[in-house]
PDB file of C-alpha atoms in Angstrom:
ATOM      1  CA  MET U 201     103.191  56.275 129.625  1.00  0.00           C
ATOM      2  CA  HIS U 202     105.214  58.993 131.339  1.00  0.00           C
ATOM      3  CA  PRO U 203     107.027  57.774 134.521  1.00  0.00           C
ATOM      4  CA  THR U 204     104.918  59.984 136.790  1.00  0.00           C
ATOM      5  CA  ASP U 205     101.711  58.526 135.251  1.00  0.00           C
ATOM      6  CA  SER U 206     102.260  55.240 137.051  1.00  0.00           C
ATOM      7  CA  PRO U 207     100.946  54.856 140.591  1.00  0.00           C
ATOM      8  CA  ALA U 208     104.442  54.660 141.926  1.00  0.00           C
ATOM      9  CA  GLY U 209     105.432  57.716 139.972  1.00  0.00           C
ATOM     10  CA  ARG U 210     102.517  59.769 141.202  1.00  0.00           C
ATOM     11  CA  LEU U 211     103.282  58.751 144.771  1.00  0.00           C
ATOM     12  CA  ALA U 212     107.000  59.422 144.418  1.00  0.00           C
ATOM     13  CA  ALA U 213     106.221  62.937 143.308  1.00  0.00           C
ATOM     14  CA  VAL U 214     104.053  63.851 146.390  1.00  0.00           C
ATOM     15  CA  GLY U 215     106.938  65.235 148.309  1.00  0.00           C
ATOM     16  CA  ASN U 216     107.971  67.344 145.348  1.00  0.00           C
ATOM     17  CA  GLN U 217     104.455  68.470 144.763  1.00  0.00           C
ATOM     18  CA  MET U 218     104.312  69.555 148.393  1.00  0.00           C
ATOM     19  CA  ILE U 219     107.302  71.861 147.625  1.00  0.00           C
ATOM     20  CA  GLU U 220     105.504  73.333 144.636  1.00  0.00           C
ATOM     21  CA  ILE U 221     102.395  73.931 146.680  1.00  0.00           C
ATOM     22  CA  HIS U 222     104.483  75.741 149.328  1.00  0.00           C
ATOM     23  CA  LEU U 223     106.117  77.925 146.700  1.00  0.00           C
ATOM     24  CA  TRP U 224     102.726  78.842 145.252  1.00  0.00           C
ATOM     25  CA  LEU U 225     101.252  79.624 148.676  1.00  0.00           C
ATOM     26  CA  SER U 226     104.355  81.743 149.515  1.00  0.00           C
ATOM     27  CA  ALA U 227     103.993  83.661 146.311  1.00  0.00           C
ATOM     28  CA  GLU U 228     100.219  84.134 146.994  1.00  0.00           C
ATOM     29  CA  LEU U 229     100.859  85.440 150.359  1.00  0.00           C
ATOM     30  CA  ALA U 230     103.512  87.848 149.057  1.00  0.00           C
ATOM     31  CA  ARG U 231     100.899  89.125 146.530  1.00  0.00           C
ATOM     32  CA  LEU U 232      98.360  89.511 149.263  1.00  0.00           C
ATOM     33  CA  ARG U 233     100.804  91.535 151.434  1.00  0.00           C
ATOM     34  CA  ALA U 234     101.715  93.682 148.383  1.00  0.00           C
ATOM     35  CA  SER U 235      98.036  94.348 147.702  1.00  0.00           C
ATOM     36  CA  LEU U 236      97.795  95.824 151.249  1.00  0.00           C
ATOM     37  CA  ASP U 237     100.455  98.339 150.288  1.00  0.00           C
ATOM     38  CA  THR U 238      98.371  99.421 147.242  1.00  0.00           C
ATOM     39  CA  ALA U 239      94.980  99.247 148.886  1.00  0.00           C
ATOM     40  CA  GLY U 240      94.833 102.726 150.327  1.00  0.00           C
ATOM     41  CA  GLY U 241      91.762 103.952 152.037  1.00  0.00           C
ATOM     42  CA  ALA U 242      90.354 102.918 155.417  1.00  0.00           C
ATOM     43  CA  ARG U 243      88.193  99.927 154.069  1.00  0.00           C
ATOM     44  CA  PRO U 244      89.394  96.913 152.401  1.00  0.00           C
ATOM     45  CA  SER U 245      88.427  96.622 148.707  1.00  0.00           C
ATOM     46  CA  ARG U 246      86.268  93.830 147.513  1.00  0.00           C
ATOM     47  CA  ASP U 247      89.296  92.498 145.579  1.00  0.00           C
ATOM     48  CA  LEU U 248      91.503  92.456 148.658  1.00  0.00           C
ATOM     49  CA  ARG U 249      88.797  90.690 150.590  1.00  0.00           C
ATOM     50  CA  ALA U 250      88.350  88.123 147.747  1.00  0.00           C
ATOM     51  CA  HIS U 251      92.107  87.581 147.422  1.00  0.00           C
ATOM     52  CA  CYS U 252      92.433  87.059 151.176  1.00  0.00           C
ATOM     53  CA  LEU U 253      89.520  84.657 151.262  1.00  0.00           C
ATOM     54  CA  THR U 254      90.938  82.665 148.313  1.00  0.00           C
ATOM     55  CA  PHE U 255      94.407  82.542 149.907  1.00  0.00           C
ATOM     56  CA  CYS U 256      93.060  81.729 153.442  1.00  0.00           C
ATOM     57  CA  THR U 257      90.869  78.876 151.957  1.00  0.00           C
ATOM     58  CA  ALA U 258      93.754  77.340 149.957  1.00  0.00           C
ATOM     59  CA  LEU U 259      96.118  77.484 152.950  1.00  0.00           C
ATOM     60  CA  GLY U 260      93.516  76.007 155.206  1.00  0.00           C
ATOM     61  CA  ARG U 261      92.669  73.166 152.736  1.00  0.00           C
ATOM     62  CA  HIS U 262      96.373  72.403 152.373  1.00  0.00           C
ATOM     63  CA  HIS U 263      96.930  72.137 156.121  1.00  0.00           C
ATOM     64  CA  THR U 264      93.686  70.181 156.736  1.00  0.00           C
ATOM     65  CA  GLY U 265      94.566  67.842 153.858  1.00  0.00           C
ATOM     66  CA  GLU U 266      98.062  67.232 155.256  1.00  0.00           C
ATOM     67  CA  ASP U 267      96.714  66.575 158.697  1.00  0.00           C
ATOM     68  CA  ALA U 268      94.112  64.013 157.482  1.00  0.00           C
ATOM     69  CA  GLY U 269      96.163  62.611 154.575  1.00  0.00           C
ATOM     70  CA  ALA U 270      99.935  62.759 154.322  1.00  0.00           C
ATOM     71  CA  PHE U 271     100.581  63.151 158.094  1.00  0.00           C
ATOM     72  CA  ARG U 272      98.234  60.304 158.969  1.00  0.00           C
ATOM     73  CA  LEU U 273      99.864  58.029 156.342  1.00  0.00           C
ATOM     74  CA  LEU U 274     103.402  59.028 157.430  1.00  0.00           C
ATOM     75  CA  ALA U 275     102.529  58.402 161.101  1.00  0.00           C
ATOM     76  CA  GLU U 276     101.412  55.013 160.181  1.00  0.00           C
ATOM     77  CA  GLN U 277     104.263  54.025 157.890  1.00  0.00           C
ATOM     78  CA  VAL U 278     107.132  55.973 159.432  1.00  0.00           C
ATOM     79  CA  PRO U 279     106.412  56.121 163.151  1.00  0.00           C
ATOM     80  CA  GLU U 280     109.710  57.830 163.975  1.00  0.00           C
ATOM     81  CA  LEU U 281     108.208  60.929 162.273  1.00  0.00           C
ATOM     82  CA  ARG U 282     105.401  61.249 164.740  1.00  0.00           C
ATOM     83  CA  PRO U 283     107.080  63.873 166.932  1.00  0.00           C
ATOM     84  CA  VAL U 284     107.797  65.999 163.717  1.00  0.00           C
ATOM     85  CA  ILE U 285     104.209  65.541 162.623  1.00  0.00           C
ATOM     86  CA  ALA U 286     102.967  66.650 166.020  1.00  0.00           C
ATOM     87  CA  ASN U 287     105.032  69.882 165.815  1.00  0.00           C
ATOM     88  CA  LEU U 288     103.738  70.530 162.314  1.00  0.00           C
ATOM     89  CA  ILE U 289     100.090  70.005 163.423  1.00  0.00           C
ATOM     90  CA  THR U 290     100.627  72.500 166.174  1.00  0.00           C
ATOM     91  CA  ASP U 291     101.958  74.978 163.602  1.00  0.00           C
ATOM     92  CA  HIS U 292      98.832  74.330 161.566  1.00  0.00           C
ATOM     93  CA  GLU U 293      96.707  75.350 164.616  1.00  0.00           C
ATOM     94  CA  VAL U 294      98.640  78.557 165.025  1.00  0.00           C
ATOM     95  CA  VAL U 295      98.267  79.326 161.367  1.00  0.00           C
ATOM     96  CA  ALA U 296      94.585  78.716 161.545  1.00  0.00           C
ATOM     97  CA  GLY U 297      94.300  81.263 164.350  1.00  0.00           C
ATOM     98  CA  ILE U 298      96.118  83.808 162.392  1.00  0.00           C
ATOM     99  CA  LEU U 299      93.898  83.257 159.322  1.00  0.00           C
ATOM    100  CA  GLU U 300      90.759  83.567 161.553  1.00  0.00           C
ATOM    101  CA  ARG U 301      92.052  86.936 162.792  1.00  0.00           C
ATOM    102  CA  VAL U 302      92.865  88.229 159.310  1.00  0.00           C
ATOM    103  CA  GLU U 303      89.453  87.126 157.931  1.00  0.00           C
ATOM    104  CA  ALA U 304      87.714  88.747 160.943  1.00  0.00           C
ATOM    105  CA  LEU U 305      89.673  91.998 160.312  1.00  0.00           C
ATOM    106  CA  LEU U 306      88.630  92.048 156.672  1.00  0.00           C
ATOM    107  CA  ALA U 307      85.070  90.856 157.126  1.00  0.00           C
ATOM    108  CA  GLY U 308      83.348  94.017 158.395  1.00  0.00           C
ATOM    109  CA  ASP U 309      82.194  97.061 156.571  1.00  0.00           C
ATOM    110  CA  THR U 310      83.882  99.346 159.050  1.00  0.00           C
ATOM    111  CA  ALA U 311      87.298 100.897 158.688  1.00  0.00           C
ATOM    112  CA  VAL U 312      90.109  98.312 159.131  1.00  0.00           C
ATOM    113  CA  PRO U 313      93.347  99.179 160.672  1.00  0.00           C
ATOM    114  CA  PHE U 314      95.635  98.055 157.883  1.00  0.00           C
ATOM    115  CA  THR U 315      98.496  98.071 160.277  1.00  0.00           C
ATOM    116  CA  GLN U 316      96.809  95.185 162.137  1.00  0.00           C
ATOM    117  CA  VAL U 317      96.178  93.211 158.941  1.00  0.00           C
ATOM    118  CA  ARG U 318      99.852  93.928 157.925  1.00  0.00           C
ATOM    119  CA  ALA U 319     101.176  92.724 161.331  1.00  0.00           C
ATOM    120  CA  GLU U 320      99.022  89.513 161.111  1.00  0.00           C
ATOM    121  CA  LEU U 321     100.199  88.796 157.492  1.00  0.00           C
ATOM    122  CA  ASP U 322     103.796  89.567 158.353  1.00  0.00           C
ATOM    123  CA  GLY U 323     103.689  87.180 161.257  1.00  0.00           C
ATOM    124  CA  LEU U 324     102.035  84.593 159.066  1.00  0.00           C
ATOM    125  CA  ALA U 325     104.727  85.003 156.379  1.00  0.00           C
ATOM    126  CA  ALA U 326     107.511  84.440 158.909  1.00  0.00           C
ATOM    127  CA  LEU U 327     105.799  81.501 160.482  1.00  0.00           C
ATOM    128  CA  LEU U 328     105.068  79.850 157.144  1.00  0.00           C
ATOM    129  CA  GLU U 329     108.588  80.333 155.859  1.00  0.00           C
ATOM    130  CA  SER U 330     110.038  78.409 158.843  1.00  0.00           C
ATOM    131  CA  HIS U 331     107.186  75.874 158.848  1.00  0.00           C
ATOM    132  CA  PHE U 332     107.454  75.144 155.143  1.00  0.00           C
ATOM    133  CA  ARG U 333     111.257  74.731 155.280  1.00  0.00           C
ATOM    134  CA  TYR U 334     111.079  72.487 158.419  1.00  0.00           C
ATOM    135  CA  GLU U 335     108.348  70.441 156.745  1.00  0.00           C
ATOM    136  CA  GLU U 336     110.219  69.964 153.487  1.00  0.00           C
ATOM    137  CA  LYS U 337     113.447  69.108 155.241  1.00  0.00           C
ATOM    138  CA  ARG U 338     111.859  66.512 157.418  1.00  0.00           C
ATOM    139  CA  LEU U 339     109.083  65.006 155.218  1.00  0.00           C
ATOM    140  CA  VAL U 340     109.877  65.283 151.425  1.00  0.00           C
ATOM    141  CA  ASN U 341     112.176  62.231 151.337  1.00  0.00           C
ATOM    142  CA  ALA U 342     109.790  60.233 153.403  1.00  0.00           C
ATOM    143  CA  LEU U 343     106.877  61.186 151.145  1.00  0.00           C
ATOM    144  CA  ASN U 344     108.819  60.332 148.108  1.00  0.00           C
ATOM    145  CA  SER U 345     109.762  56.980 149.635  1.00  0.00           C
ATOM    146  CA  LEU U 346     106.188  55.779 150.367  1.00  0.00           C
ATOM    147  CA  THR U 347     105.007  52.770 148.548  1.00  0.00           C
ATOM    148  CA  GLY U 348     101.559  51.708 147.500  1.00  0.00           C
ATOM    149  CA  ARG U 349      98.716  53.901 146.327  1.00  0.00           C
ATOM    150  CA  PRO U 350      97.515  55.803 149.391  1.00  0.00           C
ATOM    151  CA  GLY U 351      95.483  58.440 147.543  1.00  0.00           C
ATOM    152  CA  THR U 352      95.718  61.430 145.189  1.00  0.00           C
ATOM    153  CA  THR U 353      97.911  64.407 145.774  1.00  0.00           C
ATOM    154  CA  GLU U 354      94.743  66.405 146.653  1.00  0.00           C
ATOM    155  CA  GLU U 355      93.720  63.692 149.251  1.00  0.00           C
ATOM    156  CA  LEU U 356      97.175  63.713 150.799  1.00  0.00           C
ATOM    157  CA  LEU U 357      98.095  67.425 150.658  1.00  0.00           C
ATOM    158  CA  GLY U 358      94.774  69.185 150.433  1.00  0.00           C
ATOM    159  CA  LEU U 359      95.586  70.777 147.085  1.00  0.00           C
ATOM    160  CA  THR U 360      97.107  69.693 143.789  1.00  0.00           C
ATOM    161  CA  ALA U 361     100.301  71.214 142.635  1.00  0.00           C
ATOM    162  CA  PRO U 362      99.603  74.569 141.044  1.00  0.00           C
ATOM    163  CA  PRO U 363      99.548  74.874 137.254  1.00  0.00           C
ATOM    164  CA  ALA U 364     102.504  76.512 135.533  1.00  0.00           C
ATOM    165  CA  ASP U 365     100.563  79.736 135.167  1.00  0.00           C
ATOM    166  CA  GLY U 366     100.181  80.012 138.949  1.00  0.00           C
ATOM    167  CA  SER U 367      96.427  80.272 138.940  1.00  0.00           C
ATOM    168  CA  PRO U 368      94.511  78.930 141.922  1.00  0.00           C
ATOM    169  CA  VAL U 369      94.055  75.234 142.343  1.00  0.00           C
TER     170      VAL U 369
END
């Protein structure tokens, strides 16, 4: 049995898996932003819309999963983290608003001002960079120190750590 196959090993890796998820989401956002540069034309392509939907869904699942899973568990077991968790949940709400605006901009069949989409994604990238670093700095050790078997990584973080090939989870 590999050490991470034990319940304690799986749990100890949750904080590290959160970092892996953050790295994957950051890379996907960078790819999405780069696809805007090559999109051309006034209307978003079907591929651009699909990529955006996939990314927005994954990020939303991650944040919803954290709110209901890891954050709830940490608030119960490490009450001194409650103010940090409240700040992170507020960030999640801001991120959700940005994702809704991006999805609305790309949803229609009419011409889309790519400068607006670019501005939303640039703002999202800046917010997520700060959010992910803060979250990692404040929560990874606490997540890695939890005991017991509170749930799977997907139940705690909304996603599983991405596979080595970087494909969607």
